Coordinates of C-alpha atoms in Angstrom, one line a residue:
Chain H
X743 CA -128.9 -77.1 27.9
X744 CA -131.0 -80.5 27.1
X745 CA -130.2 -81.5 23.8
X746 CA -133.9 -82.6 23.4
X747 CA -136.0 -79.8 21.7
X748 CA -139.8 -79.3 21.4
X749 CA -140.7 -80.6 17.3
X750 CA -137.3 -81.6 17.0
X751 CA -138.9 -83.5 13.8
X752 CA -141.1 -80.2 12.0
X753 CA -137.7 -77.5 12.8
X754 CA -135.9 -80.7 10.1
X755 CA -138.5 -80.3 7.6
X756 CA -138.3 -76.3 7.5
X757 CA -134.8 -76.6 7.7
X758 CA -134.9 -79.0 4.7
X759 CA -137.3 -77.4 2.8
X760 CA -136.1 -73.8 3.3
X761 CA -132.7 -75.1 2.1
X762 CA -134.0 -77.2 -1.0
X763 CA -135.7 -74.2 -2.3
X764 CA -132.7 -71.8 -1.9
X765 CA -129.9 -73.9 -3.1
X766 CA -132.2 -77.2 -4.7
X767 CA -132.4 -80.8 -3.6
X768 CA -129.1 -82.6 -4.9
X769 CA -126.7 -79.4 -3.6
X770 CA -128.3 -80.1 0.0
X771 CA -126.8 -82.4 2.5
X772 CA -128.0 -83.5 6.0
X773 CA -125.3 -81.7 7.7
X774 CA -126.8 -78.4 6.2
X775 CA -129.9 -79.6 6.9
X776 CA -129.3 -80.0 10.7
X777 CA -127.5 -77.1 11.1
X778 CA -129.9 -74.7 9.8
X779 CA -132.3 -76.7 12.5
X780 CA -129.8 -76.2 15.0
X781 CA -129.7 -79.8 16.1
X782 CA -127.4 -82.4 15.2
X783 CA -127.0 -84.7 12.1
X784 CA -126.9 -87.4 14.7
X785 CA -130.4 -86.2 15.8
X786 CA -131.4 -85.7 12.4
X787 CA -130.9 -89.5 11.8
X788 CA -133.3 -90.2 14.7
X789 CA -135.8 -89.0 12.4
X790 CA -135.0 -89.7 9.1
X791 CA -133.0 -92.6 7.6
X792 CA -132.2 -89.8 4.6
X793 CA -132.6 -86.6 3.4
X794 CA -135.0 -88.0 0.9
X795 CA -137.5 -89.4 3.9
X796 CA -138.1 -85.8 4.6
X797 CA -139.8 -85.0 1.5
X798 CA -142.1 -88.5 2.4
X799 CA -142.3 -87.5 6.0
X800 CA -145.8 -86.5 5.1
X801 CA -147.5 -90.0 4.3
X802 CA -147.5 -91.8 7.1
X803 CA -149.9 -88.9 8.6
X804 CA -151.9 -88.5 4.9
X805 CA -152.7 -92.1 5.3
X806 CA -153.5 -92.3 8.9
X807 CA -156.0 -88.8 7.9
X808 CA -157.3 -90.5 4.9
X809 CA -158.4 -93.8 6.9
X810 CA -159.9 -92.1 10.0
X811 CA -162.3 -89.6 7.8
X812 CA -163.1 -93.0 6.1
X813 CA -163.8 -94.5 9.9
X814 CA -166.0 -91.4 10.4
X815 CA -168.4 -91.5 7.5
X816 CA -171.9 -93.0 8.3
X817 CA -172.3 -96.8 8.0
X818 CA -174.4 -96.6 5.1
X819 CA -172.3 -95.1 2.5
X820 CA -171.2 -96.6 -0.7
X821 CA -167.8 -97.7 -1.0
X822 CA -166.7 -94.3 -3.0
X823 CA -168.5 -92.3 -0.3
X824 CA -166.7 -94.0 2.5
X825 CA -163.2 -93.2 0.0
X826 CA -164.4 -89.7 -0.3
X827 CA -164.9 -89.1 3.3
X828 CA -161.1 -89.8 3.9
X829 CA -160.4 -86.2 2.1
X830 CA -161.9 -84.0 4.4
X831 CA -159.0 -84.3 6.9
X832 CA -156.6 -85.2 4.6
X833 CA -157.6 -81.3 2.8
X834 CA -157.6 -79.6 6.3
X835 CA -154.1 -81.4 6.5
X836 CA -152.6 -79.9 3.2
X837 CA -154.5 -76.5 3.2
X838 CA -151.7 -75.4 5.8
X839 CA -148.7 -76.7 4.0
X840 CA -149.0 -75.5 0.3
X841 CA -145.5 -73.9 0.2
X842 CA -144.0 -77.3 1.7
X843 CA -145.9 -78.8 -0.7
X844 CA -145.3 -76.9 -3.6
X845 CA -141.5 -76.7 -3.7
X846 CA -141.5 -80.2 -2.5
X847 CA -143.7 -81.1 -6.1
X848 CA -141.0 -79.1 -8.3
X849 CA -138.4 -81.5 -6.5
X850 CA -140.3 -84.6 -6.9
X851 CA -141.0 -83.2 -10.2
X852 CA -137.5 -83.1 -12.0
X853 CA -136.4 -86.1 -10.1
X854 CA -137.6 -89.4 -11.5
X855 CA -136.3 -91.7 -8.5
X856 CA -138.2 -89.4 -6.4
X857 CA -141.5 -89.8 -8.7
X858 CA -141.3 -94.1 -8.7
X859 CA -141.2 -93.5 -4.6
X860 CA -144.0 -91.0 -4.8
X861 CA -145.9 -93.8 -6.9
X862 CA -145.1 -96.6 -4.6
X863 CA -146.3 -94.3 -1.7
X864 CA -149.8 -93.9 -3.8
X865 CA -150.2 -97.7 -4.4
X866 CA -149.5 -98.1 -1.0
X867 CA -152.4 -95.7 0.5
X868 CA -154.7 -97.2 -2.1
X869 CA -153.9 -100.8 -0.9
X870 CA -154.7 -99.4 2.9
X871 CA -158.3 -98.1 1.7
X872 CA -158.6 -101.5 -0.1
X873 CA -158.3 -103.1 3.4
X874 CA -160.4 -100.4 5.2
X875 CA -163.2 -100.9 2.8
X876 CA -163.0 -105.0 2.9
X877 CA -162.9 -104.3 6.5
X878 CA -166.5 -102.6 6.6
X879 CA -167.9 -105.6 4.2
X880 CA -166.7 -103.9 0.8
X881 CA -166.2 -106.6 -1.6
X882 CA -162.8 -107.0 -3.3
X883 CA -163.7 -105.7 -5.9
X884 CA -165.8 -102.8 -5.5
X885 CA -163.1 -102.2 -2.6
X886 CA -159.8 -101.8 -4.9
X887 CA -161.7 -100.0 -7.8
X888 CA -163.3 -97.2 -5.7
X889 CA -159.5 -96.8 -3.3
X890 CA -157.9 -96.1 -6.9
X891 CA -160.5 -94.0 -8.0
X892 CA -160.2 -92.4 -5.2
X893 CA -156.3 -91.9 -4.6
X894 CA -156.7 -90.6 -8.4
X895 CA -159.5 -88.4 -7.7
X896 CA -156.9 -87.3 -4.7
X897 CA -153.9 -86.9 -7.2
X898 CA -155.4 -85.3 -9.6
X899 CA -156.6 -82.7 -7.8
X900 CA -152.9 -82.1 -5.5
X901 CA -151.4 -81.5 -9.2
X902 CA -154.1 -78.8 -9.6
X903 CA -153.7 -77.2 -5.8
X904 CA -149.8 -77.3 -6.4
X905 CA -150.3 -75.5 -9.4
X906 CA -151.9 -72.3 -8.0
X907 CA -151.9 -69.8 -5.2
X908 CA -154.9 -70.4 -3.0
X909 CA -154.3 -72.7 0.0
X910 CA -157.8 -73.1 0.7
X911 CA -158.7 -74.6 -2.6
X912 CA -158.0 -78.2 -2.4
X913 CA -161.1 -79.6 -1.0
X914 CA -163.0 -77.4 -3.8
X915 CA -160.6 -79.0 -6.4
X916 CA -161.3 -82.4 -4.6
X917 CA -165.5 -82.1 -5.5
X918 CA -164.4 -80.9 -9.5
X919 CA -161.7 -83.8 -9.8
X920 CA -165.0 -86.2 -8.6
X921 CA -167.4 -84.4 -10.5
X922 CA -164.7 -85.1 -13.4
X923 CA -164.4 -88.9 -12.7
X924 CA -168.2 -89.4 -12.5
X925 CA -168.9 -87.8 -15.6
X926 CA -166.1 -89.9 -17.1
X927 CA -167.4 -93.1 -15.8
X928 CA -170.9 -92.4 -16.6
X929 CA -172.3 -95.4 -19.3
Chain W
X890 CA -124.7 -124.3 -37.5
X891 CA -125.5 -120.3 -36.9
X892 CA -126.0 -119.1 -33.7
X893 CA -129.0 -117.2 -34.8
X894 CA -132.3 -119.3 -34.1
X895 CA -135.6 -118.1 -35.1
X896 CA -137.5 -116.4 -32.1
X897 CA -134.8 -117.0 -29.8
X898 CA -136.3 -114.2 -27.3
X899 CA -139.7 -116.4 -27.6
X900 CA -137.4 -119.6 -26.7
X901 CA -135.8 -118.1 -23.4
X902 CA -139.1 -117.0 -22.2
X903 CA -140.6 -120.0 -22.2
X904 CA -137.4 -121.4 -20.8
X905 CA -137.2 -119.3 -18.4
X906 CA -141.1 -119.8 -17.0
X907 CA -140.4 -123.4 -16.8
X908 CA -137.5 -123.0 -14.8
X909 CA -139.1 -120.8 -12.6
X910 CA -142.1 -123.3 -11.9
X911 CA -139.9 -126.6 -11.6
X912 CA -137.5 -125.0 -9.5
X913 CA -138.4 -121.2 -8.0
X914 CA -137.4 -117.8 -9.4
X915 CA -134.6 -117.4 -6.9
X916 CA -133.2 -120.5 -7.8
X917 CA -133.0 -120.4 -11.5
X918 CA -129.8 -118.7 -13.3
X919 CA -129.6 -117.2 -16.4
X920 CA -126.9 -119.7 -17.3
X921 CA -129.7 -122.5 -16.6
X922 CA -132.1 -120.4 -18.7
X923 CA -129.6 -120.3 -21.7
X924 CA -129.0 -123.4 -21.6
X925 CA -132.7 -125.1 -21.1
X926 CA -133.5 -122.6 -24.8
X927 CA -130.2 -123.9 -26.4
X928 CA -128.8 -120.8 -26.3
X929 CA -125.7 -119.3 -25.1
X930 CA -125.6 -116.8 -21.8
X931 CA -124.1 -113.8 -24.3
X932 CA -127.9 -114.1 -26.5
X933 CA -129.8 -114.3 -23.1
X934 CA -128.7 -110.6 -22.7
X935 CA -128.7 -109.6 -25.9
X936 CA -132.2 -109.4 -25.3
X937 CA -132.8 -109.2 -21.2
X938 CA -130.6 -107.0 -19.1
X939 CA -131.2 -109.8 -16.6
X940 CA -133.7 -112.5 -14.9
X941 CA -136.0 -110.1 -13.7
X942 CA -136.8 -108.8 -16.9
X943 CA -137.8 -112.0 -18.4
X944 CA -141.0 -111.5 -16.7
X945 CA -141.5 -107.8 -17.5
X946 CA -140.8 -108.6 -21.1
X947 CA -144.4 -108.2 -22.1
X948 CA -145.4 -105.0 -20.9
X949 CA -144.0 -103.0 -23.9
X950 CA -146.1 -105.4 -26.3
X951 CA -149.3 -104.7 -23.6
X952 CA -149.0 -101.1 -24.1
X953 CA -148.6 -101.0 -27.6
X954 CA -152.0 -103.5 -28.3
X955 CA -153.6 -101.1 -25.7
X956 CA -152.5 -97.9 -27.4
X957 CA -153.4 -99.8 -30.7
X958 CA -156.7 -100.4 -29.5
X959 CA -157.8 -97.2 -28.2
X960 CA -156.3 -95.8 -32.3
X961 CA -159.1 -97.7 -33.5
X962 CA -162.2 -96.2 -31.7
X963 CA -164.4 -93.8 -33.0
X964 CA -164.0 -90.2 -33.1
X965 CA -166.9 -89.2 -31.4
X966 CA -165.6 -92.1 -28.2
X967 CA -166.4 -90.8 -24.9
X968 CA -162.8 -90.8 -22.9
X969 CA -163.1 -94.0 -20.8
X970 CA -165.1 -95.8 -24.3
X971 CA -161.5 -95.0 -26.1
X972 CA -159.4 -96.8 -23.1
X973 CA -161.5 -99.6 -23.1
X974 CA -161.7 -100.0 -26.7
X975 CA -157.7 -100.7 -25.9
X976 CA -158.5 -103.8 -24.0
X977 CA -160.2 -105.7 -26.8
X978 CA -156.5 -106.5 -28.3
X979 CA -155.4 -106.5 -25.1
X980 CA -157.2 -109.3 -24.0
X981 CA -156.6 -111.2 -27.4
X982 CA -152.8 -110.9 -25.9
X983 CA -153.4 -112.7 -22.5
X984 CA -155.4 -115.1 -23.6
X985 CA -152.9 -117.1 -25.5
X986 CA -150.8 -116.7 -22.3
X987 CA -153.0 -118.1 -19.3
X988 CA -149.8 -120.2 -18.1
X989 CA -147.1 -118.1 -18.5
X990 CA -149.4 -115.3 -16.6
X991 CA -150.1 -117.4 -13.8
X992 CA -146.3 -119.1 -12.8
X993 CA -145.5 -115.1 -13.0
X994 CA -148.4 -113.5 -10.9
X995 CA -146.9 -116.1 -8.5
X996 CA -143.6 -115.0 -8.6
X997 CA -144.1 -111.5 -8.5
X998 CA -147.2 -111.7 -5.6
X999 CA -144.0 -113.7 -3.5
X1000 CA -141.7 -111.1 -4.5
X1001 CA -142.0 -107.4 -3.0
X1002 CA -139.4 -105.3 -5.1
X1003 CA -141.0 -107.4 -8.2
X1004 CA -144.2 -105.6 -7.4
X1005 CA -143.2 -102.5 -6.8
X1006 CA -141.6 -102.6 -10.5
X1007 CA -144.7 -103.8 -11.3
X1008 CA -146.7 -101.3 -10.0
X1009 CA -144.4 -98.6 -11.4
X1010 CA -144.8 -100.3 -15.5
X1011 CA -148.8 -100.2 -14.4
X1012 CA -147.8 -96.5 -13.7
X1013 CA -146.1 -95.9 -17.1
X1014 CA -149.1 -97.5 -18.5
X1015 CA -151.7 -95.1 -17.7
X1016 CA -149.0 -92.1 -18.2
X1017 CA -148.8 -93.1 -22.1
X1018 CA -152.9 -93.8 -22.0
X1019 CA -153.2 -90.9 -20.7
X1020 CA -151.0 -88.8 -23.4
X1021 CA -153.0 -90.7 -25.9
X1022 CA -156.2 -89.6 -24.8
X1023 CA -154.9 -85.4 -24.4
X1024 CA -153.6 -86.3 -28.1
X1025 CA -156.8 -86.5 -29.5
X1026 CA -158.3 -83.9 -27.6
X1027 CA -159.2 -85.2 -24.2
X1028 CA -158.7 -82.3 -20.9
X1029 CA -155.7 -83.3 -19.0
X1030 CA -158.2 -83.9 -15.7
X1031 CA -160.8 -86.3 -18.0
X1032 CA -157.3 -88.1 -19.9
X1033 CA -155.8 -88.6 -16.4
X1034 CA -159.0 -90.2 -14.6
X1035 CA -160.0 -92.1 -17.7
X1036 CA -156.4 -93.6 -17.8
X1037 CA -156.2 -94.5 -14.3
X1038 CA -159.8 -96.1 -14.4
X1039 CA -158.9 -98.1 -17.3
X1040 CA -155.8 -99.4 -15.7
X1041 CA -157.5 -100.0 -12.8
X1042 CA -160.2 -102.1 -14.6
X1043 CA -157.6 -104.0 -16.2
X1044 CA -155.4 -104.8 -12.9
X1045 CA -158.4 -106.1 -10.9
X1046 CA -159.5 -108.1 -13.8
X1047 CA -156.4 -109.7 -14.6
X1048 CA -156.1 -110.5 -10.8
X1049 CA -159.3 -112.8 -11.5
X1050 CA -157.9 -113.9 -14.6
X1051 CA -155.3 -115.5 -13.2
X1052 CA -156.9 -116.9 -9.7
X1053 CA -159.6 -119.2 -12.3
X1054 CA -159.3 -121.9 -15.0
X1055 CA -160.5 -120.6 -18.0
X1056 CA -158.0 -118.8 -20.4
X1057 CA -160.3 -117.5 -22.5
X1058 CA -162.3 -115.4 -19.6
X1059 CA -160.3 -112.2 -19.7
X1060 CA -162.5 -110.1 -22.0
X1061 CA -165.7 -111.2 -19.5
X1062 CA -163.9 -110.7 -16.3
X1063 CA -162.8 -106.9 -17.6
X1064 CA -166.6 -106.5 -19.0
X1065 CA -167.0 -107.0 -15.2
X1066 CA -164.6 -104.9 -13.5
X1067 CA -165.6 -101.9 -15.5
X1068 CA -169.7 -102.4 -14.7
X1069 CA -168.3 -102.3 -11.2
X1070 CA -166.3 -99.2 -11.8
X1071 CA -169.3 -97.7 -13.1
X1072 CA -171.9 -98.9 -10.3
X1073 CA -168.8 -98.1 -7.9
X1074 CA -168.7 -94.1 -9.0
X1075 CA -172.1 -93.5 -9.7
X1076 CA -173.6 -90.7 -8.3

């Protein structure tokens, strides 16, 4: 039998995840991890440098979402319509993967290590928009204030889907934490 | 002669920024520092756990003026009116402080793990603005996107603040960054 297998990568992450939320993060160790998988910790490490790059697995693929909705939306949107157009697959992406996400938020949650790399991550997708948006003739400016506002709009609203049951509501919660900002930025 | 001098943390501060501009961050030692305030190494970290935090040693001061600040706005302040009413003894702060700000946006722009400490005190920031603002009765959603606007405003500001001449621009350059929030996430 090959020791390659089909999604060697997503069978880690169940693995992990299944096992962080049985027995929590700290007691869990790769070789646990692996097992459960049934593949190797050698194989493991292919993928991950540690057990903690699973739970971050996700934001390589959130960012690459976020900046081809941007690439999508029509030439003549403003800077925070270009931002906001990032969400749409970035929502179809976390609609299926509310459980991962919601044990993965309790872990992030009670760990504050976990929370400076989960901020780091956000600062680093907010600096990617910046460069999208200079890149379509966004000035500076405008550029880095509409990418925070909207990684925050973003945030905001994953604190809210995590919170509750419905899968399906995170674009909905998307438009309300928007609606929210612009009423809050309003002169 | 006592050891105790009056403002010695004042002393190795400005010690320290010299240092860093004559000769590079890397190079400098706290032993150099010390000795450039008249000081001994053993009061260098009775007040700085070490070099790095020479240069974070304002940020506790920033967030009390900014909390400070947003104490002394009206009741009846609209969310994002009570953050930025923050910034007006904020900007008193920095304006005193045009060189020291600059020989450290250096250092830290060189230096990556100084930006990502950075980037998590900016984080801290807007988590104590935003308790603030749900202290005096602000939603969670509103305190949370006010906060991170405000913060936002602020970092792109000071960014300009420190790229031009004129100490005493701060207070005109965040005037700007907020009407460009506002143009930014209008509807």
């Amino acid at each position: 039998m090959s020791r390659w297998k089909p999604d060697a990568q997503g069978r880690l992450i169940s693995a992990a995840i299944e096992l962080f939320a049985e027995q929590g993060y700290e007691a869990t160790t790769v070789a646990e991890i692996a097992e459960r998988a049934g593949l190797t910790k050698r194989t493991f490490f292919r993928y991950f440098s540690d057990k903690r790059e699973v739970l971050f697995s996700g934001s390589d693929e959130l960012q690459r979402r976020w900046l081809e909705g941007m690439a999508a939306a029509p030439p003549d949107a403003t800077a925070l319509a270009i931002v906001v157009a990032g969400l749409d697959p970035v929502a179809e992406m976390f609609t299926e993967r509310h459980d991962f996400a919601r044990i993965r938020a309790a872990i992030v949650e009670a760990n504050p290590e976990l929370q400076e790399r989960e901020l780091i991550k956000l600062q680093t997708l907010a600096g990617a928009i910046t460069a999208a948006l200079v890149e379509r003739g966004v000035s500076a400016n405008a550029a880095m204030l509409a990418a925070h506002a909207g990684v925050t709009v973003f945030h905001v609203a994953f604190a809210h889907w995590v919170a509750q049951d419905d899968p399906t509501a995170f674009r909905r919660l998307i438009d309300e934490s928007l609606a929210e900002l612009r009423s809050v930025t309003a002169a």
